[in-house]
């Protein structure tokens, strides 16, 4: 099996001269004895859109969750927006304020209204006055096309609507970076498009995005770079066109064969 | 779908909008549930007969043949002869009218018993106000503090021209309410903190302390904790320091309820999906904001039934303070029964006490069911 390690200089050729806003340098992580991240190195430049794909259990979710320290890595360095992730809680707060995250299972707060979901963090973390936070939330809810649902509770919305609220909630913190952890995997097929459309719009606005997803159409449309992970390591990375049309490794070929057959 | 099929479908829907006759209504319900088969009809009739018999004999004992007053002789001693004659046939409610102030307020000076009476009313007002969701604001804490201060002033006196009454004379319902209210008002926050501490991953020392506390307290009966508080605790105190009996019992009740409530709250914390905490973390909320805004509101809602179960249990368990020489409502009932003319009328006294306990416990459980319904209405998952 050929083993092509990603060449970082080539990897973010889309915006080559910009300094990386996310830097992973030989990151290693274990769950007990299980080695889930092996020497993962990656740099994401400002406004770059990276799609991470790979079979389940490949460590892609773990990797993205390490970026805002929902998971703690044991070896290597992670630097986000110039701040290194360590046990220092203040540094962590700074980073989490700048990094928004959207989860597979939405994770909206079911006891708060849609509007309250969106304004909670701006009010209590950013110390924004309530009226201003309300306006901000309404503007983002309008952007994801559900301003009329503001007074409802998450349980009253469809899955696609909930995920769009989750995106709006993250955006209300005005993050510099957005992380998406399989945002469409828990959705019924007819709702996937509305969420992807929202993400495409966000990408077109120039948001820095790291997105774990199996939606190859989305990757083709917006990604500057696709990263393929398998068994805890980055196997191959490159532009979507190069990755899909000319996969270099057997593992990527196998993976592409499997997911394309599935679609 | 063709047009005619659509019309037929609409007609079918219209015809089906109402269920057929005999499916709803009390008669249909009775037919389905009480007289569904021969066996069920037989059981219904038998039980109906038994219930009617019991009801009739209870009504004739408690109301029709009951004796409401008895004559008093020149020394003020009750002549319970009529009651003795009616024993087994009619209730002697005269004991309640004779002893109710002793049972309700204990040995509190007779002339001053309006003070504990007001305190009981204040406690009930406090419960009602706390139960109303529109009062769930920061001001509620102030209302609590103010009310408890007023209750303290009224019970102790010694200021504003009120006669000083020490705790030794407190008893009956106010004592029960004091023990229960403080026990739960302090035990609940303590329980929440211990539950959070027990789940802490970043502070292993705190976790160990919380585990030891819960397991230690849960491992011994409340009576033992009360004994320790009243007998052993003073041994450890420096000479001259004397914490009074009521406070010691109160601390024991708080520590005990704290341990039990901690486990109930922990159940709620564990039932909450991990994603909730992760989403709060990802938004940059601090630990206490995450806990206060996201985790606890949801976790506590999940455990309302077991929480109220524990509350009710503790309300009744306060009667165990009898063991350390405090005379709560139940103990005062027993005291009332030691008066020679009234000695044989315990049924009436215990019925009266049961009614009081049931009133409080039923109010709690009804309220909790209403609260659960209200809270779950908007956001079903």
Coordinates of C-alpha atoms in Angstrom, one line a residue:
Chain A
X1 CA 0.0 0.0 0.0
X2 CA 1.5 3.3 -1.0
X3 CA 1.7 5.8 1.8
X4 CA 1.7 9.5 0.7
X5 CA 2.1 11.8 3.6
X6 CA 0.4 15.2 3.1
X7 CA 2.8 17.9 1.9
X8 CA 1.6 21.0 3.8
X9 CA 3.2 23.4 1.4
X10 CA 1.1 21.9 -1.3
X11 CA -1.9 21.2 0.9
X12 CA -3.1 24.8 1.3
X13 CA -2.0 26.1 -2.0
X14 CA -5.4 27.9 -2.3
X15 CA -4.3 30.6 0.0
X16 CA -0.7 29.9 0.3
X17 CA 0.7 33.1 1.7
X18 CA -1.8 33.6 4.6
X19 CA -0.6 32.4 8.0
X20 CA -2.5 29.3 9.3
X21 CA -5.4 29.9 11.7
X22 CA -5.4 26.3 12.7
X23 CA -2.2 24.4 13.1
X24 CA -2.0 20.7 14.1
X25 CA 1.5 19.5 14.6
X26 CA 2.1 15.8 15.1
X27 CA -1.0 15.4 17.2
X28 CA -1.4 12.0 19.0
X29 CA -4.2 10.8 21.1
X30 CA -5.1 7.6 22.8
X31 CA -8.3 6.3 24.3
X32 CA -6.8 4.0 26.9
X33 CA -4.5 1.8 24.8
X34 CA -6.3 2.6 21.6
X35 CA -4.3 4.9 19.4
X36 CA -6.9 7.1 17.8
X37 CA -4.8 10.0 16.3
X38 CA -1.4 9.2 14.9
X39 CA 0.9 12.1 14.1
X40 CA -1.9 14.2 12.6
X41 CA -0.5 17.3 11.1
X42 CA -2.5 19.9 9.2
X43 CA -2.6 23.6 8.7
X44 CA -5.7 25.6 7.8
X45 CA -5.3 29.1 6.4
X46 CA -7.7 31.9 6.9
X47 CA -10.8 31.6 4.8
X48 CA -9.9 28.2 3.7
X49 CA -12.6 25.5 3.5
X50 CA -11.4 22.1 4.5
X51 CA -13.5 18.9 4.2
X52 CA -12.4 15.9 6.2
X53 CA -13.6 12.6 5.1
X54 CA -12.9 9.0 5.9
X55 CA -14.5 5.7 7.1
X56 CA -16.1 5.6 10.5
X57 CA -13.6 5.2 13.3
X58 CA -11.0 6.9 11.3
X59 CA -10.5 9.6 13.9
X60 CA -11.9 12.5 11.9
X61 CA -14.5 13.5 14.5
X62 CA -11.9 13.1 17.3
X63 CA -9.5 15.3 15.3
X64 CA -12.1 18.1 14.8
X65 CA -13.1 17.9 18.4
X66 CA -9.5 18.4 19.5
X67 CA -9.5 21.8 17.7
X68 CA -11.8 23.3 20.4
X69 CA -10.6 20.9 23.1
X70 CA -13.8 18.9 23.5
X71 CA -11.2 16.1 23.3
X72 CA -7.8 16.5 24.9
X73 CA -4.8 15.4 22.8
X74 CA -1.8 13.9 24.6
X75 CA 1.1 14.6 22.3
X76 CA 1.9 17.3 19.7
X77 CA 0.8 20.9 19.4
X78 CA -2.5 22.5 18.4
X79 CA -2.5 26.2 17.7
X80 CA -5.7 28.0 17.0
X81 CA -5.7 31.7 16.0
X82 CA -2.3 32.1 17.5
X83 CA -3.2 30.6 20.9
X84 CA -1.8 27.1 21.8
X85 CA -4.3 24.7 23.4
X86 CA -3.0 23.8 26.8
X87 CA -4.5 23.2 30.2
X88 CA -4.6 27.0 30.6
X89 CA -8.4 27.7 31.0
X90 CA -8.1 31.3 29.9
X91 CA -6.5 30.3 26.6
X92 CA -9.3 27.7 26.2
X93 CA -12.0 30.4 26.8
X94 CA -10.3 32.6 24.2
X95 CA -10.3 29.9 21.6
X96 CA -13.8 28.6 22.2
X97 CA -15.1 32.2 21.8
X98 CA -13.5 32.3 18.3
X99 CA -14.4 28.8 17.2
X100 CA -18.0 27.8 16.5
X101 CA -19.1 24.2 16.4
X102 CA -22.0 22.4 14.8
X103 CA -22.7 18.9 16.0
X104 CA -24.2 15.8 14.3
X105 CA -27.0 15.7 16.9
X106 CA -27.7 19.5 16.8
X107 CA -27.4 19.7 20.6
X108 CA -29.8 22.6 20.9
X109 CA -30.8 23.4 24.4
X110 CA -34.3 21.9 24.6
X111 CA -35.5 24.0 27.6
X112 CA -34.7 27.3 25.9
X113 CA -36.5 29.0 22.9
X114 CA -34.7 29.2 19.6
X115 CA -34.0 32.9 20.3
X116 CA -32.7 32.1 23.8
X117 CA -30.5 29.4 22.3
X118 CA -28.9 32.0 20.1
X119 CA -28.6 34.8 22.6
X120 CA -27.3 32.8 25.6
X121 CA -23.6 32.8 24.7
X122 CA -23.5 36.4 23.3
X123 CA -25.1 37.7 26.5
X124 CA -23.1 35.7 29.0
X125 CA -19.8 35.1 27.3
X126 CA -19.5 38.2 25.1
X127 CA -21.4 40.4 27.7
X128 CA -23.6 41.8 24.9
X129 CA -26.7 43.8 26.0
X130 CA -29.8 41.7 25.6
X131 CA -31.4 43.9 23.0
X132 CA -28.3 43.9 20.8
X133 CA -28.0 40.1 21.2
X134 CA -31.7 39.7 20.2
X135 CA -31.1 41.8 17.1
X136 CA -28.0 39.8 16.2
X137 CA -29.8 36.5 16.7
X138 CA -32.7 37.6 14.6
X139 CA -30.4 38.6 11.8
X140 CA -28.6 35.2 11.8
X141 CA -31.9 33.4 12.1
X142 CA -33.0 35.3 9.0
X143 CA -29.9 34.3 7.3
X144 CA -30.6 30.6 7.9
X145 CA -34.2 31.4 6.8
X146 CA -36.1 30.6 10.0
X147 CA -36.7 34.0 11.8
X148 CA -40.4 33.0 12.2
X149 CA -39.5 30.1 14.5
X150 CA -37.7 32.3 17.1
X151 CA -40.2 31.9 19.9
X152 CA -40.6 28.2 19.5
X153 CA -38.7 25.4 21.3
X154 CA -36.2 23.1 19.5
X155 CA -38.5 20.1 19.9
X156 CA -41.1 21.8 17.8
X157 CA -38.8 22.1 14.8
X158 CA -37.8 19.6 12.1
X159 CA -34.3 18.2 12.1
X160 CA -33.1 20.4 9.3
X161 CA -34.5 23.5 11.0
X162 CA -32.8 22.5 14.2
X163 CA -29.5 22.1 12.5
X164 CA -29.9 25.6 10.8
X165 CA -30.6 27.0 14.3
X166 CA -27.5 25.3 15.6
X167 CA -25.5 27.0 12.8
X168 CA -27.1 30.4 13.6
X169 CA -26.4 29.9 17.3
X170 CA -22.7 29.3 16.6
X171 CA -22.6 32.3 14.2
X172 CA -24.1 34.6 16.9
X173 CA -20.7 34.4 18.7
X174 CA -19.2 35.8 15.5
X175 CA -16.5 33.1 15.4
X176 CA -13.5 33.3 13.1
X177 CA -13.6 29.5 12.5
X178 CA -16.5 27.1 12.1
X179 CA -16.2 23.4 12.8
X180 CA -18.8 21.1 11.5
X181 CA -18.9 17.5 12.8
X182 CA -21.0 15.5 10.4
X183 CA -23.8 18.1 10.3
X184 CA -26.1 16.2 8.0
X185 CA -25.6 12.6 9.2
X186 CA -28.5 12.6 11.5
X187 CA -30.9 14.2 9.0
X188 CA -33.6 12.7 6.9
X189 CA -32.5 12.9 3.2
X190 CA -35.0 15.6 2.3
X191 CA -33.6 17.9 4.9
X192 CA -29.9 17.5 4.0
X193 CA -30.1 20.0 1.2
X194 CA -31.4 22.9 3.3
X195 CA -28.5 22.5 5.7
X196 CA -25.9 22.1 3.0
X197 CA -27.3 25.2 1.2
X198 CA -26.8 27.2 4.4
X199 CA -23.2 25.9 4.7
X200 CA -22.5 26.8 1.1
X201 CA -23.7 30.3 1.7
X202 CA -21.5 30.5 4.7
X203 CA -18.5 29.3 2.7
X204 CA -19.2 31.8 0.0
X205 CA -19.1 34.5 2.6
X206 CA -15.5 33.6 3.3
X207 CA -15.8 31.8 6.6
X208 CA -12.9 29.6 7.6
X209 CA -14.4 26.1 7.8
X210 CA -13.4 22.6 8.8
X211 CA -16.1 20.2 8.0
X212 CA -16.3 16.5 8.6
X213 CA -18.8 15.1 6.2
X214 CA -19.6 12.4 3.7
X215 CA -21.3 14.8 1.3
X216 CA -19.0 14.7 -1.6
X217 CA -21.1 17.0 -3.6
X218 CA -20.6 19.7 -0.9
X219 CA -16.9 19.0 -0.9
X220 CA -16.7 19.4 -4.7
X221 CA -18.7 22.6 -4.6
X222 CA -17.0 24.5 -1.8
X223 CA -13.9 22.8 -0.5
X224 CA -10.5 24.2 -1.2
X225 CA -9.0 21.0 0.1
X226 CA -10.2 17.5 1.0
X227 CA -8.4 15.6 3.8
X228 CA -8.8 11.9 3.8
X229 CA -8.3 10.1 7.2
X230 CA -8.1 6.4 7.9
X231 CA -7.2 4.6 11.1
X232 CA -6.2 7.8 12.9
X233 CA -3.9 9.3 10.3
X234 CA -4.2 11.6 7.4
X235 CA -3.6 9.4 4.4
X236 CA -4.0 11.9 1.6
X237 CA -5.1 15.4 1.0
X238 CA -5.5 17.7 -2.0
X239 CA -8.1 19.7 -4.0
X240 CA -11.4 17.9 -4.4
X241 CA -10.9 17.5 -8.1
X242 CA -7.5 15.8 -7.6
X243 CA -8.8 13.7 -4.7
X244 CA -11.9 12.4 -6.4
X245 CA -10.6 12.0 -9.9
X246 CA -7.0 10.9 -9.2
X247 CA -6.8 9.2 -5.8
X248 CA -3.2 8.2 -5.1
X249 CA -3.6 5.7 -2.3
X250 CA -5.4 2.4 -2.3
X251 CA -7.2 3.3 0.9
X252 CA -8.8 6.4 -0.7
X253 CA -9.7 4.5 -3.8
X254 CA -11.4 1.9 -1.7
X255 CA -13.2 4.5 0.4
X256 CA -14.4 6.5 -2.7
X257 CA -15.6 3.2 -4.3
X258 CA -17.6 2.4 -1.2
X259 CA -19.3 5.8 -0.7
X260 CA -20.0 6.3 -4.4
X261 CA -21.6 2.9 -4.6
X262 CA -23.7 3.9 -1.6
X263 CA -25.0 7.0 -3.3
Chain B
X1 CA -55.2 10.7 -7.0
X2 CA -58.2 11.2 -9.3
X3 CA -60.8 13.8 -8.4
X4 CA -63.6 11.4 -7.6
X5 CA -61.2 9.4 -5.4
X6 CA -60.3 12.6 -3.6
X7 CA -63.9 13.4 -3.0
X8 CA -64.7 9.9 -1.7
X9 CA -61.6 10.2 0.6
X10 CA -62.8 13.6 1.9
X11 CA -66.3 12.1 2.6
X12 CA -64.7 9.1 4.4
X13 CA -62.6 11.5 6.5
X14 CA -65.7 13.6 7.4
X15 CA -67.7 10.5 8.4
X16 CA -64.8 9.3 10.5
X17 CA -64.2 12.5 12.3
X18 CA -66.5 11.5 15.2
X19 CA -66.0 8.1 16.8
X20 CA -69.1 5.8 16.6
X21 CA -71.6 6.2 19.4
X22 CA -70.8 4.2 22.5
X23 CA -67.0 4.6 22.3
X24 CA -66.7 7.6 24.5
X25 CA -68.6 8.9 27.6
X26 CA -68.9 7.6 31.1
X27 CA -71.2 4.7 30.2
X28 CA -68.9 3.5 27.6
X29 CA -66.0 3.8 30.0
X30 CA -67.9 1.8 32.7
X31 CA -68.9 -0.9 30.2
X32 CA -65.3 -1.2 29.0
X33 CA -63.6 -1.1 32.4
X34 CA -66.0 -2.3 35.0
X35 CA -68.4 -4.7 33.3
X36 CA -66.3 -6.0 30.5
X37 CA -66.7 -9.7 31.3
X38 CA -68.6 -11.8 33.9
X39 CA -65.6 -12.0 36.1
X40 CA -65.0 -8.2 36.0
X41 CA -68.7 -7.6 36.7
X42 CA -68.6 -9.9 39.7
X43 CA -65.5 -8.2 41.1
X44 CA -67.0 -4.7 40.5
X45 CA -70.1 -5.6 42.4
X46 CA -68.3 -7.2 45.3
X47 CA -65.8 -4.3 45.6
X48 CA -68.7 -1.8 45.3
X49 CA -70.5 -3.5 48.1
X50 CA -67.5 -3.6 50.4
X51 CA -66.6 0.1 49.7
X52 CA -70.2 1.1 50.4
X53 CA -70.2 -0.8 53.6
X54 CA -67.0 0.7 54.8
X55 CA -68.1 4.2 53.8
X56 CA -71.4 3.9 55.6
X57 CA -69.9 2.7 58.8
X58 CA -67.2 5.4 58.6
X59 CA -69.7 8.2 58.1
X60 CA -71.9 7.0 60.9
X61 CA -68.9 6.7 63.2
X62 CA -67.2 10.0 62.2
X63 CA -70.3 12.1 61.7
X64 CA -73.7 10.7 62.6
X65 CA -72.8 9.2 66.0
X66 CA -69.9 11.5 66.8
X67 CA -69.7 13.5 70.0
X68 CA -68.4 17.0 69.4
X69 CA -68.3 18.5 72.9
X70 CA -68.2 17.2 76.4
X71 CA -69.1 18.9 79.7
X72 CA -66.4 20.2 82.0
X73 CA -66.6 20.1 85.8
X74 CA -65.8 23.0 88.1
X75 CA -62.0 22.2 88.1
X76 CA -62.0 22.3 84.3
X77 CA -61.5 18.6 83.9
X78 CA -63.4 17.1 81.0
X79 CA -66.1 14.6 81.7
X80 CA -65.6 12.1 78.9
X81 CA -68.3 9.6 80.1
X82 CA -70.4 10.1 77.0
X83 CA -67.5 9.5 74.8
X84 CA -66.6 6.3 76.7
X85 CA -70.1 5.1 76.2
X86 CA -70.1 5.8 72.5
X87 CA -66.7 4.2 72.0
X88 CA -66.7 2.0 68.9
X89 CA -69.9 3.5 67.7
X90 CA -69.2 7.2 67.4
X91 CA -66.0 9.3 67.3
X92 CA -65.1 11.6 70.1
X93 CA -64.1 14.7 68.3
X94 CA -64.2 16.5 71.7
X95 CA -60.6 15.5 72.2
X96 CA -59.6 17.4 69.1
X97 CA -61.4 20.6 70.2
X98 CA -60.0 20.2 73.6
X99 CA -56.4 19.4 72.6
X100 CA -55.8 20.9 69.2
X101 CA -53.8 23.9 70.5
X102 CA -51.6 21.6 72.5
X103 CA -51.0 19.3 69.5
X104 CA -50.5 22.2 67.0
X105 CA -48.3 24.4 69.1
X106 CA -46.8 22.2 71.9
X107 CA -45.7 23.7 75.1
X108 CA -45.5 27.2 73.7
X109 CA -47.1 29.6 76.3
X110 CA -50.9 29.5 75.8
X111 CA -51.4 33.2 75.6
X112 CA -48.7 33.6 73.0
X113 CA -49.8 30.9 70.7
X114 CA -51.0 33.4 68.1
X115 CA -47.3 33.8 67.3
X116 CA -46.6 30.2 66.1
X117 CA -50.0 30.3 64.4
X118 CA -48.8 33.3 62.3
X119 CA -45.6 31.4 61.7
X120 CA -47.4 28.4 60.3
X121 CA -49.4 30.8 58.0
X122 CA -46.2 32.5 56.9
X123 CA -44.6 29.1 56.1
X124 CA -47.6 28.1 54.0
X125 CA -47.5 31.5 52.3
X126 CA -43.8 31.0 51.6
X127 CA -44.5 27.6 50.0
X128 CA -47.3 29.0 47.8
X129 CA -45.2 31.9 46.7
X130 CA -42.2 29.7 45.9
X131 CA -44.5 27.3 44.0
X132 CA -45.6 30.1 41.6
X133 CA -43.4 30.2 38.6
X134 CA -43.9 33.9 38.1
X135 CA -42.1 34.4 41.4
X136 CA -39.0 32.4 40.2
X137 CA -36.8 35.4 40.2
X138 CA -33.9 36.7 42.3
X139 CA -36.4 38.5 44.6
X140 CA -37.6 35.1 45.8
X141 CA -34.4 34.7 47.8
X142 CA -35.1 38.0 49.5
X143 CA -38.7 36.9 50.2
X144 CA -37.4 33.8 51.9
X145 CA -34.8 35.6 54.0
X146 CA -37.4 38.2 55.1
X147 CA -40.0 35.6 55.9
X148 CA -37.6 33.4 57.9
X149 CA -36.4 36.5 59.8
X150 CA -40.0 37.4 60.7
X151 CA -40.7 33.8 61.7
X152 CA -37.6 33.8 63.9
X153 CA -38.6 37.0 65.6
X154 CA -42.1 35.8 66.2
X155 CA -41.0 32.4 67.6
X156 CA -38.2 33.7 69.8
X157 CA -39.6 37.1 70.7
X158 CA -37.6 39.1 73.2
X159 CA -37.9 42.2 70.9
X160 CA -40.8 44.6 70.1
X161 CA -42.3 43.8 73.5
X162 CA -42.8 40.2 72.6
X163 CA -42.2 37.8 75.5
X164 CA -39.0 35.7 75.0
X165 CA -39.8 32.0 74.3
X166 CA -36.8 29.7 74.0
X167 CA -36.6 26.8 71.7
X168 CA -37.3 24.4 74.6
X169 CA -40.9 25.5 74.4
X170 CA -41.3 25.1 70.7
X171 CA -43.3 22.1 69.4
X172 CA -46.0 20.8 67.3
X173 CA -46.6 21.9 63.7
X174 CA -44.3 25.0 63.7
X175 CA -41.4 22.7 64.8
X176 CA -42.2 20.2 62.0
X177 CA -42.4 22.9 59.5
X178 CA -39.1 24.5 60.7
X179 CA -37.3 21.2 60.5
X180 CA -38.7 20.3 57.1
X181 CA -38.3 23.7 55.6
X182 CA -34.7 24.3 56.7
X183 CA -33.8 20.7 56.2
X184 CA -34.8 20.9 52.5
X185 CA -34.0 24.5 51.9
X186 CA -30.4 23.9 52.9
X187 CA -30.3 20.2 52.1
X188 CA -31.3 20.8 48.4
X189 CA -28.5 23.2 47.5
X190 CA -26.1 21.0 49.5
X191 CA -27.3 18.0 47.5
X192 CA -26.9 19.8 44.2
X193 CA -23.3 20.8 45.1
X194 CA -22.4 17.3 46.2
X195 CA -23.9 15.7 43.1
X196 CA -21.9 18.1 40.9
X197 CA -18.8 17.4 43.0
X198 CA -19.3 13.7 42.7
X199 CA -19.3 14.0 38.9
X200 CA -16.3 16.3 38.9
X201 CA -13.4 15.0 36.7
X202 CA -11.0 17.9 37.3
X203 CA -11.1 17.8 41.1
X204 CA -10.5 14.3 42.3
X205 CA -10.2 15.4 46.0
X206 CA -13.6 17.0 45.9
X207 CA -15.0 13.9 44.3
X208 CA -13.7 11.6 47.0
X209 CA -15.0 13.9 49.7
X210 CA -18.5 13.9 48.1
X211 CA -18.5 10.1 47.7
X212 CA -17.5 9.5 51.3
X213 CA -20.1 12.0 52.6
X214 CA -22.9 10.4 50.6
X215 CA -22.0 6.8 51.4
X216 CA -21.4 7.5 55.0
X217 CA -24.7 9.3 55.6
X218 CA -26.7 6.9 53.5
X219 CA -25.1 4.0 55.3
X220 CA -26.6 4.9 58.7
X221 CA -30.2 5.4 59.8
X222 CA -31.5 8.9 60.4
X223 CA -32.1 8.1 64.0
X224 CA -28.4 7.3 64.4
X225 CA -27.5 10.6 62.8
X226 CA -29.8 12.4 65.1
X227 CA -28.4 10.6 68.1
X228 CA -24.9 11.4 67.0
X229 CA -25.9 15.0 66.6
X230 CA -27.5 15.3 70.0
X231 CA -25.3 13.0 72.1
X232 CA -21.9 12.7 70.5
X233 CA -21.5 16.0 68.8
X234 CA -21.4 18.0 72.1
X235 CA -18.5 15.8 73.3
X236 CA -16.4 17.2 70.4
X237 CA -17.2 20.8 71.1
X238 CA -14.9 22.9 73.3
X239 CA -16.1 23.4 76.8
X240 CA -18.7 26.2 77.2
X241 CA -19.8 26.0 73.6
X242 CA -23.4 24.8 73.7
X243 CA -25.3 24.5 70.4
X244 CA -28.9 23.9 71.3
X245 CA -30.8 20.7 70.7
X246 CA -33.0 22.0 67.9
X247 CA -30.1 23.4 65.9
X248 CA -28.2 20.1 66.3
X249 CA -31.2 18.1 65.1
X250 CA -31.7 20.6 62.3
X251 CA -28.1 20.2 61.1
X252 CA -28.5 16.4 61.2
X253 CA -31.6 16.6 59.1
X254 CA -29.9 18.9 56.6
X255 CA -26.9 16.6 56.3
X256 CA -29.1 13.6 55.9
X257 CA -31.4 15.1 53.3
X258 CA -28.4 16.5 51.5
X259 CA -26.9 13.1 50.9
X260 CA -30.2 11.6 49.6
X261 CA -31.0 14.6 47.4
X262 CA -27.5 14.5 46.0
X263 CA -28.1 11.0 44.7
X264 CA -31.4 12.0 43.2
X265 CA -29.8 15.0 41.4
X266 CA -26.9 12.9 40.3
X267 CA -29.4 10.6 38.6
X268 CA -30.7 13.6 36.6
X269 CA -27.2 14.7 35.7
X270 CA -26.4 11.3 34.4
X271 CA -29.5 11.1 32.3
X272 CA -28.7 14.3 30.4
X273 CA -27.1 13.7 27.0
X274 CA -23.4 14.5 26.9
X275 CA -24.0 16.7 23.9
X276 CA -25.7 19.4 26.0
X277 CA -22.5 20.0 28.0
X278 CA -20.4 19.8 24.9
X279 CA -22.5 22.4 23.1
X280 CA -22.3 24.7 26.1
X281 CA -18.5 24.2 26.2
X282 CA -18.2 24.9 22.5
X283 CA -20.0 28.2 23.0
X284 CA -17.4 29.2 25.6
X285 CA -19.7 29.1 28.6
X286 CA -17.8 28.8 31.9
X287 CA -18.4 25.8 34.2
X288 CA -20.9 27.6 36.5
X289 CA -22.8 29.2 33.6
X290 CA -23.0 25.9 31.8
X291 CA -24.2 24.3 35.0
X292 CA -26.7 27.0 35.9
X293 CA -28.2 27.7 32.5
X294 CA -28.0 24.4 30.7
X295 CA -27.2 21.4 32.9
X296 CA -29.2 21.9 36.1
X297 CA -32.5 23.3 34.6
X298 CA -32.7 20.1 32.5
X299 CA -31.3 17.6 35.0
X300 CA -33.6 18.8 37.8
X301 CA -36.7 18.7 35.5
X302 CA -35.9 15.1 34.8
X303 CA -35.9 14.2 38.5
X304 CA -38.9 16.1 39.7
X305 CA -40.8 12.9 40.7
X306 CA -38.0 11.3 42.7
X307 CA -37.1 14.7 44.1
X308 CA -40.7 15.3 45.4
X309 CA -40.7 11.7 46.7
X310 CA -37.6 12.5 48.8
X311 CA -39.2 15.8 49.9
X312 CA -42.3 14.0 51.1
X313 CA -40.2 11.3 52.8
X314 CA -38.3 13.9 54.7
X315 CA -41.3 15.9 55.7
X316 CA -42.6 12.9 57.5
X317 CA -39.2 11.7 58.7
X318 CA -38.9 14.9 60.8
X319 CA -41.1 13.1 63.3
X320 CA -38.0 11.1 64.3
X321 CA -36.7 14.0 66.2
X322 CA -38.8 12.7 69.0
X323 CA -35.9 10.5 69.7
X324 CA -33.7 13.4 70.8
X325 CA -36.4 15.0 72.9
X326 CA -38.0 17.4 70.4
X327 CA -41.8 17.5 70.3
X328 CA -42.9 17.8 66.7
X329 CA -46.5 17.4 65.6
X330 CA -46.7 13.6 65.9
X331 CA -45.0 13.7 69.3
X332 CA -47.4 16.3 70.6
X333 CA -50.3 14.0 69.6
X334 CA -48.8 11.4 71.8
X335 CA -48.4 13.9 74.6
X336 CA -52.0 14.9 74.3
X337 CA -53.0 11.3 74.8
X338 CA -51.3 11.0 78.1
X339 CA -54.0 13.2 79.8
X340 CA -56.0 10.6 81.8
X341 CA -59.6 11.5 80.7
X342 CA -58.6 11.3 77.1
X343 CA -56.3 8.4 77.1
X344 CA -58.4 6.0 75.1
X345 CA -59.1 8.3 72.1
X346 CA -56.0 7.8 70.1
X347 CA -57.8 7.0 66.9
X348 CA -59.3 10.5 66.7
X349 CA -56.0 12.2 67.4
X350 CA -54.1 10.1 64.9
X351 CA -56.8 10.8 62.3
X352 CA -56.4 14.5 62.9
X353 CA -52.6 14.2 62.5
X354 CA -53.0 12.1 59.4
X355 CA -55.2 14.7 57.8
X356 CA -52.6 17.4 58.5
X357 CA -49.7 15.3 57.1
X358 CA -51.8 14.3 54.1
X359 CA -52.7 17.9 53.3
X360 CA -49.0 18.9 53.1
X361 CA -47.9 15.8 51.2
X362 CA -50.8 15.8 48.8
X363 CA -50.2 19.5 48.1
X364 CA -46.5 18.6 47.3
X365 CA -47.3 15.7 45.0
X366 CA -50.1 17.5 43.2
X367 CA -47.9 20.6 42.7
X368 CA -45.1 18.5 41.3
X369 CA -47.3 16.7 38.8
X370 CA -48.6 20.1 37.6
X371 CA -45.1 21.5 37.4
X372 CA -43.9 18.5 35.4
X373 CA -46.8 18.8 33.0
X374 CA -46.2 22.6 32.6
X375 CA -42.5 22.2 32.0
X376 CA -42.8 19.4 29.5
X377 CA -45.6 21.0 27.5
X378 CA -43.4 23.3 25.4
X379 CA -40.3 21.2 24.7
X380 CA -40.8 17.6 24.2
X381 CA -37.8 15.9 22.8

